[in-house]
Short mmCIF file of C-alpha atoms in Angstrom, two decimals:
data_model
loop_
_atom_site.label_atom_id
_atom_site.label_comp_id
_atom_site.label_asym_id
_atom_site.label_seq_id
_atom_site.Cartn_x
_atom_site.Cartn_y
_atom_site.Cartn_z
CA MET B 1 25.89 -16.65 -46.55
CA LYS B 2 26.83 -13.35 -48.20
CA ILE B 3 23.54 -11.83 -47.13
CA VAL B 4 24.12 -12.93 -43.53
CA PHE B 5 27.50 -11.19 -43.56
CA ILE B 6 26.00 -7.97 -44.94
CA PHE B 7 23.15 -8.19 -42.43
CA LEU B 8 25.64 -8.60 -39.56
CA ILE B 9 27.70 -5.59 -40.66
CA SER B 10 24.50 -3.57 -41.05
CA ILE B 11 23.29 -4.46 -37.57
CA LEU B 12 26.68 -3.57 -36.11
CA SER B 13 26.59 -0.20 -37.91
CA VAL B 14 23.07 0.55 -36.70
CA ALA B 15 23.96 -0.39 -33.11
CA ALA B 16 27.16 1.70 -33.22
CA GLN B 17 25.26 4.62 -34.72
CA LEU B 18 22.73 4.58 -31.88
CA THR B 19 25.15 4.08 -29.01
CA LEU B 20 28.72 5.17 -29.79
CA MET B 21 28.39 7.85 -32.47
CA PRO B 22 26.31 10.34 -30.40
CA HIS B 23 29.36 10.75 -28.14
CA LEU B 24 31.34 12.04 -31.11
CA SER B 25 28.82 14.82 -31.80
CA PHE B 26 30.23 18.27 -32.29
CA LEU B 27 28.09 21.41 -32.61
CA ALA B 28 24.96 19.41 -33.43
CA ALA B 29 26.81 17.42 -36.11
CA THR B 30 27.06 13.70 -35.52
CA PRO B 31 29.07 11.24 -37.60
CA ASN B 32 26.57 9.18 -39.57
CA LEU B 33 27.83 5.67 -40.30
CA ILE B 34 24.89 4.86 -42.55
CA LEU B 35 25.33 7.99 -44.68
CA ALA B 36 29.07 7.37 -44.89
CA SER B 37 28.48 3.76 -46.02
CA VAL B 38 26.02 4.91 -48.69
CA LEU B 39 28.43 7.52 -50.01
CA ALA B 40 31.35 5.09 -50.05
CA TRP B 41 29.26 2.38 -51.73
CA ALA B 42 27.97 4.84 -54.36
CA ILE B 43 31.39 6.29 -55.17
CA TRP B 44 33.25 2.95 -55.15
CA ARG B 45 33.55 1.47 -58.65
CA PRO B 46 34.51 -2.18 -58.81
CA GLU B 47 33.74 -4.35 -61.85
CA ASP B 48 30.66 -5.92 -60.37
CA LYS B 49 28.86 -4.14 -57.57
CA LYS B 50 25.65 -5.31 -55.93
CA GLU B 51 23.86 -2.00 -55.49
CA TRP B 52 21.03 -3.45 -53.41
CA PHE B 53 23.42 -4.42 -50.57
CA ILE B 54 23.21 -0.84 -49.36
CA LEU B 55 19.46 -1.09 -48.83
CA ILE B 56 19.96 -3.45 -45.86
CA PRO B 57 21.68 -1.00 -43.45
CA ILE B 58 19.45 1.85 -44.64
CA LEU B 59 16.22 -0.05 -44.00
CA LEU B 60 17.45 -1.46 -40.69
CA PHE B 61 18.42 1.97 -39.43
CA ASP B 62 15.18 3.52 -40.58
CA LEU B 63 13.10 0.74 -39.02
CA VAL B 64 14.81 1.13 -35.65
CA ALA B 65 15.48 4.85 -35.46
CA GLY B 66 13.72 6.62 -38.34
CA GLN B 67 11.33 9.35 -37.33
CA PRO B 68 9.14 9.03 -39.34
CA PHE B 69 9.99 5.83 -41.21
CA GLY B 70 10.82 6.50 -44.86
CA LEU B 71 12.53 9.87 -44.68
CA ILE B 72 16.04 8.48 -44.22
CA THR B 73 15.48 5.59 -46.66
CA LEU B 74 14.14 7.86 -49.39
CA SER B 75 16.84 10.51 -48.88
CA LEU B 76 19.67 7.98 -48.87
CA CYS B 77 18.37 6.06 -51.89
CA LEU B 78 18.03 9.30 -53.86
CA VAL B 79 21.56 10.30 -52.83
CA PHE B 80 22.88 6.88 -53.88
CA PHE B 81 21.20 7.07 -57.27
CA CYS B 82 22.28 10.69 -57.88
CA LEU B 83 25.91 9.93 -56.98
CA GLU B 84 25.99 6.88 -59.25
CA GLU B 85 24.62 8.93 -62.13
CA LEU B 86 26.97 11.86 -61.42
CA GLY B 87 29.84 9.38 -61.32
CA LEU B 88 28.88 8.10 -64.76
CA ILE B 89 28.10 11.44 -66.39
CA ILE B 90 30.29 14.16 -64.83
CA PHE B 91 32.94 12.60 -62.58
CA LYS B 92 34.01 9.75 -64.86
CA GLN B 93 37.74 9.94 -64.14
CA ASN B 94 37.52 8.44 -60.59
CA ASP B 95 40.50 10.44 -59.32
CA LEU B 96 40.88 12.22 -56.00
CA PRO B 97 39.13 15.51 -56.98
CA ALA B 98 36.20 13.51 -58.38
CA VAL B 99 35.94 11.46 -55.19
CA PHE B 100 36.09 14.59 -53.00
CA SER B 101 33.49 16.36 -55.15
CA LEU B 102 31.14 13.36 -55.07
CA THR B 103 31.50 13.08 -51.28
CA PHE B 104 30.80 16.78 -50.82
CA LEU B 105 27.83 16.66 -53.21
CA GLY B 106 26.50 13.52 -51.55
CA ILE B 107 26.34 15.11 -48.11
CA VAL B 108 24.82 18.33 -49.43
CA LEU B 109 22.24 16.35 -51.45
CA PHE B 110 21.38 14.25 -48.37
CA GLU B 111 20.68 17.40 -46.34
CA LEU B 112 18.71 18.91 -49.23
CA PHE B 113 16.58 15.79 -49.78
CA GLN B 114 15.86 15.62 -46.06
CA VAL B 115 14.63 19.21 -46.00
CA LEU B 116 12.51 18.78 -49.14
CA LEU B 117 11.08 15.41 -48.11
CA SER B 118 10.32 16.69 -44.60
CA ARG B 119 8.09 19.32 -46.22
CA LEU B 120 6.35 16.57 -48.19
CA PHE B 121 5.95 14.42 -45.06
CA ALA B 122 4.63 17.46 -43.18
CA VAL B 123 1.78 17.72 -45.68
CA TRP B 124 0.62 14.27 -44.48
CA HIS B 125 1.17 15.33 -40.84
CA LEU B 126 3.88 12.71 -40.42
CA MET B 127 6.42 15.20 -39.05
CA GLU B 128 7.19 18.86 -38.56
CA PRO B 129 9.09 20.29 -41.54
CA ILE B 130 12.81 20.90 -40.97
CA ARG B 131 13.30 24.61 -40.46
CA LEU B 132 16.63 25.90 -41.68
CA THR B 133 18.23 28.50 -39.46
CA ALA B 134 21.41 30.55 -39.81
CA PHE B 135 23.04 28.22 -37.28
CA TYR B 136 22.43 25.29 -39.61
CA PHE B 137 24.50 26.92 -42.35
CA TYR B 138 27.43 28.17 -40.27
CA GLY B 139 27.43 25.54 -37.50
CA SER B 140 25.79 22.26 -38.31
CA LEU B 141 26.36 21.85 -42.08
CA PRO B 142 30.13 22.57 -42.19
CA PHE B 143 30.80 20.12 -39.37
CA ASN B 144 28.50 17.56 -40.96
CA LEU B 145 30.48 17.92 -44.19
CA LEU B 146 33.74 17.55 -42.33
CA LEU B 147 32.78 14.60 -40.11
CA ASN B 148 30.77 12.58 -42.61
CA GLY B 149 33.08 13.44 -45.50
CA ALA B 150 36.09 12.14 -43.56
CA LEU B 151 34.16 9.04 -42.50
CA SER B 152 32.99 8.19 -46.02
CA LEU B 153 36.50 8.70 -47.44
CA LEU B 154 37.77 6.35 -44.74
CA PHE B 155 35.14 3.77 -45.72
CA LEU B 156 36.02 4.18 -49.39
CA TRP B 157 39.71 3.68 -48.63
CA ALA B 158 38.82 0.56 -46.58
CA LEU B 159 36.69 -0.80 -49.45
CA ASN B 160 39.56 -0.33 -51.89
CA LYS B 161 42.17 -1.81 -49.57
CA SER B 162 40.27 -4.75 -48.09
CA LYS B 163 38.99 -6.17 -51.40
CA ILE B 164 36.35 -7.86 -49.28
CA PHE B 165 33.49 -7.10 -51.67
CA GLN B 166 35.46 -7.57 -54.89
CA ASN B 167 35.03 -10.48 -57.27
CA ASN B 168 38.22 -12.17 -56.15
CA GLY B 169 37.78 -11.15 -52.50
CA PRO B 170 37.02 -13.43 -49.53
CA LEU B 171 33.29 -12.69 -49.72
CA ALA B 172 33.13 -14.04 -53.28
CA LYS B 173 33.88 -17.51 -51.90
CA LEU B 174 30.73 -17.37 -49.81
CA LYS B 175 27.60 -18.54 -51.53
CA MET R 1 25.12 1.70 -72.87
CA LYS R 2 21.54 2.83 -73.31
CA ASP R 3 20.31 -0.60 -72.17
CA ILE R 4 22.42 -0.36 -69.01
CA ASP R 5 21.04 3.08 -68.24
CA LYS R 6 17.51 1.88 -68.89
CA SER R 7 17.89 -1.10 -66.56
CA LYS R 8 19.31 1.18 -63.88
CA TRP R 9 16.33 3.52 -64.14
CA ILE R 10 13.95 0.55 -63.95
CA LYS R 11 15.74 -0.71 -60.82
CA PHE R 12 15.58 2.77 -59.32
CA PHE R 13 11.84 3.08 -59.88
CA ILE R 14 11.23 -0.40 -58.47
CA VAL R 15 13.18 0.50 -55.31
CA LEU R 16 11.31 3.81 -55.09
CA ALA R 17 7.96 2.04 -55.42
CA VAL R 18 8.90 -0.47 -52.71
CA ILE R 19 9.94 2.33 -50.34
CA LEU R 20 6.72 4.24 -50.99
CA LEU R 21 4.77 1.07 -50.34
CA LEU R 22 6.66 0.56 -47.06
CA ILE R 23 5.90 4.17 -46.05
CA PHE R 24 2.23 3.51 -46.75
CA PHE R 25 2.39 0.30 -44.67
CA ASN R 26 4.02 2.26 -41.85
CA PHE R 27 1.32 4.91 -42.09
CA ARG R 28 -1.27 2.14 -41.64
CA GLY R 29 0.68 0.70 -38.69
CA LEU R 30 1.65 -2.47 -40.54
CA LEU R 31 5.40 -2.12 -39.98
CA SER R 32 5.25 -2.65 -36.24
CA ALA R 33 6.38 -6.29 -36.51
CA PRO R 34 9.40 -5.62 -38.81
CA LYS R 35 10.41 -2.75 -36.52
CA SER R 36 10.31 -5.06 -33.51
CA TRP R 37 12.31 -7.73 -35.39
CA ALA R 38 14.93 -5.17 -36.43
CA LEU R 39 15.26 -4.00 -32.83
CA PHE R 40 15.34 -7.60 -31.59
CA ALA R 41 18.22 -8.34 -33.98
CA ALA R 42 20.09 -5.19 -33.02
CA SER R 43 19.52 -5.34 -29.25
CA PRO R 44 22.45 -7.70 -28.34
CA PHE R 45 24.85 -5.33 -30.12
CA LEU R 46 23.16 -2.26 -28.67
CA LYS R 47 23.69 -3.72 -25.19
CA LEU R 48 27.29 -4.71 -25.99
CA PHE R 49 28.15 -1.24 -27.28
CA GLN R 50 26.44 0.38 -24.31
CA VAL R 51 28.59 -1.66 -21.92
CA MET R 52 31.73 -0.80 -23.92
CA ASP R 53 30.73 2.87 -24.02
CA LYS R 54 30.09 2.95 -20.26
CA GLY R 55 33.50 1.42 -19.58
CA VAL R 56 35.43 3.72 -21.91
CA SER R 57 33.59 6.97 -21.19
CA GLY R 58 33.56 6.19 -17.44
CA SER R 59 37.34 5.87 -17.22
CA TRP R 60 37.87 8.79 -19.60
CA ALA R 61 35.57 11.01 -17.54
CA PHE R 62 37.42 9.96 -14.38
CA PHE R 63 40.80 11.01 -15.82
CA LEU R 64 39.35 14.30 -17.04
CA ALA R 65 37.72 15.04 -13.71
CA ILE R 66 40.59 14.05 -11.46
CA LYS R 67 42.27 17.47 -11.50
CA ASP R 68 39.05 19.25 -10.53
CA LEU R 69 38.06 16.82 -7.80
CA ASN R 70 39.10 19.04 -4.86
CA LYS R 71 37.22 22.03 -6.21
CA GLU R 72 34.16 19.92 -7.04
CA ASN R 73 34.27 18.30 -3.60
CA ALA R 74 34.25 21.69 -1.85
CA GLY R 75 31.33 22.80 -4.05
CA LEU R 76 29.38 19.63 -3.32
CA LYS R 77 30.00 19.96 0.45
CA SER R 78 28.58 23.47 0.52
CA GLU R 79 25.63 22.42 -1.69
CA ASN R 80 25.06 19.44 0.58
CA GLN R 81 24.80 21.70 3.63
CA PHE R 82 22.38 23.98 1.80
CA LEU R 83 20.27 21.02 0.65
CA PHE R 84 20.24 19.54 4.16
CA GLU R 85 18.78 22.77 5.47
CA GLU R 86 16.31 22.88 2.56
CA VAL R 87 15.17 19.27 3.07
CA THR R 88 14.61 19.87 6.79
CA ARG R 89 12.55 22.97 6.01
CA LEU R 90 10.57 21.20 3.29
CA LYS R 91 9.80 18.27 5.60
CA GLU R 92 8.20 20.73 8.00
CA VAL R 93 6.27 22.33 5.12
CA ALA R 94 5.08 18.89 3.95
CA ARG R 95 3.87 18.01 7.45
CA GLU R 96 2.09 21.34 7.71
CA ASN R 97 0.57 20.79 4.26
CA GLU R 98 -0.67 17.37 5.33
CA LEU R 99 -2.29 18.82 8.47
CA LEU R 100 -3.96 21.59 6.46
CA ARG R 101 -5.26 19.07 3.93
CA GLN R 102 -6.78 17.03 6.75
CA GLN R 103 -8.37 20.14 8.27
CA ILE R 104 -9.82 21.42 5.00
CA GLY R 105 -10.92 17.94 4.02
CA ILE R 106 -8.84 17.54 0.83
CA GLY R 107 -7.57 14.01 0.26
CA GLN R 108 -3.94 13.08 -0.24
CA ALA R 109 -2.30 14.22 -3.46
CA GLU R 110 -2.67 11.57 -6.14
CA GLN R 111 0.28 9.26 -6.67
CA GLN R 112 1.30 9.18 -10.32
CA ARG R 113 1.68 5.91 -12.16
CA LEU R 114 5.16 5.38 -13.55
CA VAL R 115 6.65 2.83 -15.90
CA MET R 116 10.42 2.39 -15.85
CA ALA R 117 12.20 1.92 -19.19
CA GLU R 118 15.79 1.28 -20.24
CA VAL R 119 17.38 3.62 -22.77
CA ILE R 120 18.54 1.43 -25.62
CA GLY R 121 19.73 4.02 -28.11
CA TYR R 122 20.25 7.70 -28.78
CA ASN R 123 19.76 9.28 -32.19
CA PRO R 124 20.82 12.91 -32.39
CA THR R 125 20.75 13.03 -36.20
CA LEU R 126 17.59 14.59 -37.63
CA GLY R 127 16.00 15.44 -34.31
CA GLN R 128 16.97 14.49 -30.82
CA TYR R 129 15.56 11.10 -29.91
CA ILE R 130 16.21 8.29 -27.50
CA LEU R 131 14.91 4.78 -27.91
CA ILE R 132 13.38 3.08 -24.86
CA ASP R 133 12.56 -0.58 -24.38
CA LYS R 134 8.87 -0.12 -23.50
CA GLY R 135 6.11 0.11 -26.07
CA ALA R 136 2.42 -0.40 -26.73
CA LYS R 137 2.51 -3.75 -24.89
CA ASP R 138 3.34 -1.86 -21.70
CA GLY R 139 0.54 0.65 -22.19
CA ILE R 140 2.72 3.45 -23.54
CA THR R 141 0.96 5.95 -25.76
CA VAL R 142 2.12 8.94 -27.80
CA ASP R 143 2.71 12.28 -25.99
CA LEU R 144 3.24 10.86 -22.49
CA ALA R 145 5.87 12.73 -20.49
CA VAL R 146 9.20 11.00 -19.87
CA VAL R 147 11.29 11.85 -16.83
CA ALA R 148 14.58 10.78 -15.34
CA ALA R 149 15.03 10.10 -11.62
CA ASN R 150 13.97 12.99 -9.34
CA ASN R 151 11.29 14.20 -11.78
CA PHE R 152 13.78 15.73 -14.22
CA LEU R 153 11.95 16.20 -17.54
CA VAL R 154 13.51 14.29 -20.45
CA GLY R 155 10.90 14.72 -23.19
CA ARG R 156 7.75 13.12 -24.49
CA VAL R 157 6.91 9.91 -26.31
CA ALA R 158 6.85 10.60 -30.05
CA GLU R 159 6.31 7.14 -31.54
CA VAL R 160 5.16 3.87 -30.03
CA ASN R 161 5.90 0.41 -31.40
CA ALA R 162 4.96 -2.95 -29.97
CA ASN R 163 8.02 -3.31 -27.73
CA PHE R 164 9.92 -0.04 -28.02
CA SER R 165 9.23 3.66 -28.29
CA LYS R 166 10.93 6.84 -29.45
CA VAL R 167 11.17 9.78 -27.08
CA LEU R 168 11.56 13.32 -28.41
CA LEU R 169 13.99 15.10 -26.09
CA ILE R 170 13.39 18.64 -24.81
CA SER R 171 16.66 19.59 -26.52
CA ASP R 172 15.02 19.05 -29.95
CA SER R 173 13.98 22.20 -31.79
CA ASP R 174 10.49 20.73 -32.39
CA SER R 175 9.88 20.15 -28.70
CA LEU R 176 7.74 22.84 -27.03
CA VAL R 177 6.98 22.66 -23.31
CA ASN R 178 5.17 25.32 -21.30
CA ALA R 179 7.27 26.24 -18.31
CA ILE R 180 7.44 28.58 -15.34
CA THR R 181 10.32 29.84 -13.21
CA GLN R 182 10.06 28.57 -9.63
CA ASP R 183 10.71 31.73 -7.61
CA THR R 184 9.61 34.58 -9.86
CA ARG R 185 6.68 32.61 -11.43
CA ILE R 186 7.41 33.87 -14.94
CA SER R 187 5.92 31.80 -17.76
CA GLY R 188 7.60 30.91 -21.01
CA VAL R 189 8.05 28.15 -23.54
CA VAL R 190 10.96 25.76 -23.31
CA LYS R 191 12.33 24.52 -26.62
CA GLY R 192 15.45 22.84 -27.85
CA ASN R 193 18.32 24.71 -29.43
CA HIS R 194 19.32 22.38 -32.32
CA GLY R 195 20.62 19.80 -29.86
CA LEU R 196 23.00 22.32 -28.31
CA GLY R 197 20.94 22.98 -25.21
CA VAL R 198 17.58 24.24 -24.07
CA LEU R 199 16.08 27.72 -24.36
CA MET R 200 13.20 29.33 -22.53
CA GLU R 201 11.48 31.74 -24.90
CA MET R 202 8.45 34.04 -24.92
CA ILE R 203 9.41 35.60 -21.57
CA PRO R 204 7.93 39.12 -21.34
CA ILE R 205 10.67 41.73 -21.79
CA ASP R 206 9.95 43.46 -18.46
CA ALA R 207 10.11 40.23 -16.40
CA GLN R 208 13.06 39.86 -14.05
CA VAL R 209 14.38 36.32 -14.45
CA ALA R 210 17.16 35.43 -12.03
CA VAL R 211 20.18 33.41 -13.13
CA GLY R 212 20.29 30.10 -11.28
CA GLU R 213 16.52 29.95 -10.85
CA THR R 214 14.88 26.56 -11.33
CA VAL R 215 12.53 26.14 -14.31
CA LEU R 216 9.52 23.83 -13.90
CA THR R 217 6.80 22.62 -16.24
CA SER R 218 3.68 24.74 -15.88
CA GLY R 219 1.20 21.95 -16.58
CA LEU R 220 -0.34 23.75 -19.57
CA ASN R 221 0.68 20.91 -21.91
CA GLU R 222 -2.08 18.33 -21.74
CA THR R 223 0.05 15.28 -21.04
CA ILE R 224 3.01 16.85 -19.24
CA ALA R 225 2.36 17.14 -15.52
CA LYS R 226 3.01 20.30 -13.51
CA ASN R 227 6.22 20.89 -11.52
CA LEU R 228 8.57 18.58 -13.40
CA ILE R 229 12.08 20.01 -13.26
CA VAL R 230 13.41 21.27 -16.60
CA GLY R 231 16.67 22.83 -15.42
CA ARG R 232 18.24 26.04 -14.18
CA VAL R 233 18.50 29.46 -15.83
CA GLU R 234 22.06 29.87 -17.03
CA GLU R 235 21.91 33.15 -18.92
CA VAL R 236 19.25 35.72 -19.71
CA ILE R 237 19.24 37.05 -23.27
CA LYS R 238 17.56 40.45 -23.47
CA LYS R 239 17.46 42.85 -26.40
CA GLU R 240 15.86 46.24 -25.99
CA SER R 241 14.24 46.07 -29.43
CA ASP R 242 12.44 42.75 -28.76
CA ILE R 243 9.12 42.29 -27.03
CA PHE R 244 10.21 38.99 -25.50
CA GLN R 245 13.41 37.91 -23.82
CA SER R 246 14.82 34.42 -23.68
CA ALA R 247 17.01 32.45 -21.32
CA THR R 248 19.42 29.59 -21.84
CA ILE R 249 18.59 26.72 -19.52
CA LYS R 250 21.05 24.18 -18.21
CA ALA R 251 18.96 21.05 -18.53
CA ALA R 252 18.68 18.98 -15.37
CA VAL R 253 19.37 15.87 -17.43
CA GLU R 254 22.49 14.89 -19.36
CA PHE R 255 20.72 13.36 -22.34
CA ASP R 256 23.62 11.31 -23.68
CA LYS R 257 24.19 9.69 -20.27
CA LEU R 258 20.64 8.52 -19.65
CA GLU R 259 20.33 4.85 -18.78
CA GLN R 260 16.85 4.59 -17.30
CA VAL R 261 13.81 6.82 -17.63
CA PHE R 262 10.25 6.80 -16.32
CA ILE R 263 7.11 7.29 -18.36
CA LEU R 264 4.53 9.32 -16.47
CA PHE R 265 0.87 8.44 -16.86
CA PRO R 266 -1.54 11.34 -16.31
#
């Protein structure tokens, strides 16, 4: 039952990402619900967290909209792993500066992994490598940081407040 | 602590291996069925959100436009008169063309085969793509040109799955389309500007491109037919030191408002 709930939320996120979010684009930066969920899930630290839950929205989104398949999944999984490790090693305190730093790093790492992996995919002729231009640094990246950072902080706040995924939360009653 | 870290690393490498395996499967075309299932599962919500979006953005656009309606109406009236004159003239030209074809013995121009598709999603992150509900089952293949109504160029098919396809929009930086200006017949290459619009580049520096001129496809791309409408020249960017000039193009299509498109078969 839990998996059905996660699957439903994932499908809703993917559908919203492909229909509603493009209308909120600003200067080539679009709010990314999937990235925001990954960041929030990686930064959030409850007692018992099922890490693999996050794979469901990532894979669904990549299957439907990934071009080519694999780039988004690999980038997001690497970001998730890096943030979890950074949270354990450097940002142990789990206070506001740590959360902000992890969010910022997560978005920058996602962009970096995409650029690096696109070069790798280009070797196999699966896509054209992402070419970084000056506009990317002064236009796209800052707005990406702003939009997706705000969205992931909102998700993190919702995770903390709702207690839906916590051990004593409503989802725990589902088998 | 060390055991926890070790188990985490093991989990990470397992996930990595599974993803790499999936990428390999996709490379061999074995992920077509899961992709179709994923889309099948998402399609009711995609449709629901599209209806919601149409309702909200429709009323919002109406409220935004209401103050400019008089001005827009006057503009449309004058454009309507101009187009009426143009259509009348072109009808005469078409009739004359038909007569000439008969006299020279050239057959009628070939009718192009079209397949209509619904736009089911729009993904502007990491490239500018739309998802359409027609795929390999409908005979769609990679690189076919996609147009909106009135032969307005939208892009080309980038990936085909069993029952849906991905279309790379002309506003994507990776999209390159050979184009020509309608009146001055100046050639160039139309490419996307990071999703912010469309540019026509590689225009010789001494060419005189007029603002407002229509830009058409030149037919030099193998699968993109000639004379599809790309848009209108909005601004000419010319620097004395460069050997080429460029022009910003106002695309004929509003990509985020597309509902139906047509796939053109050569």
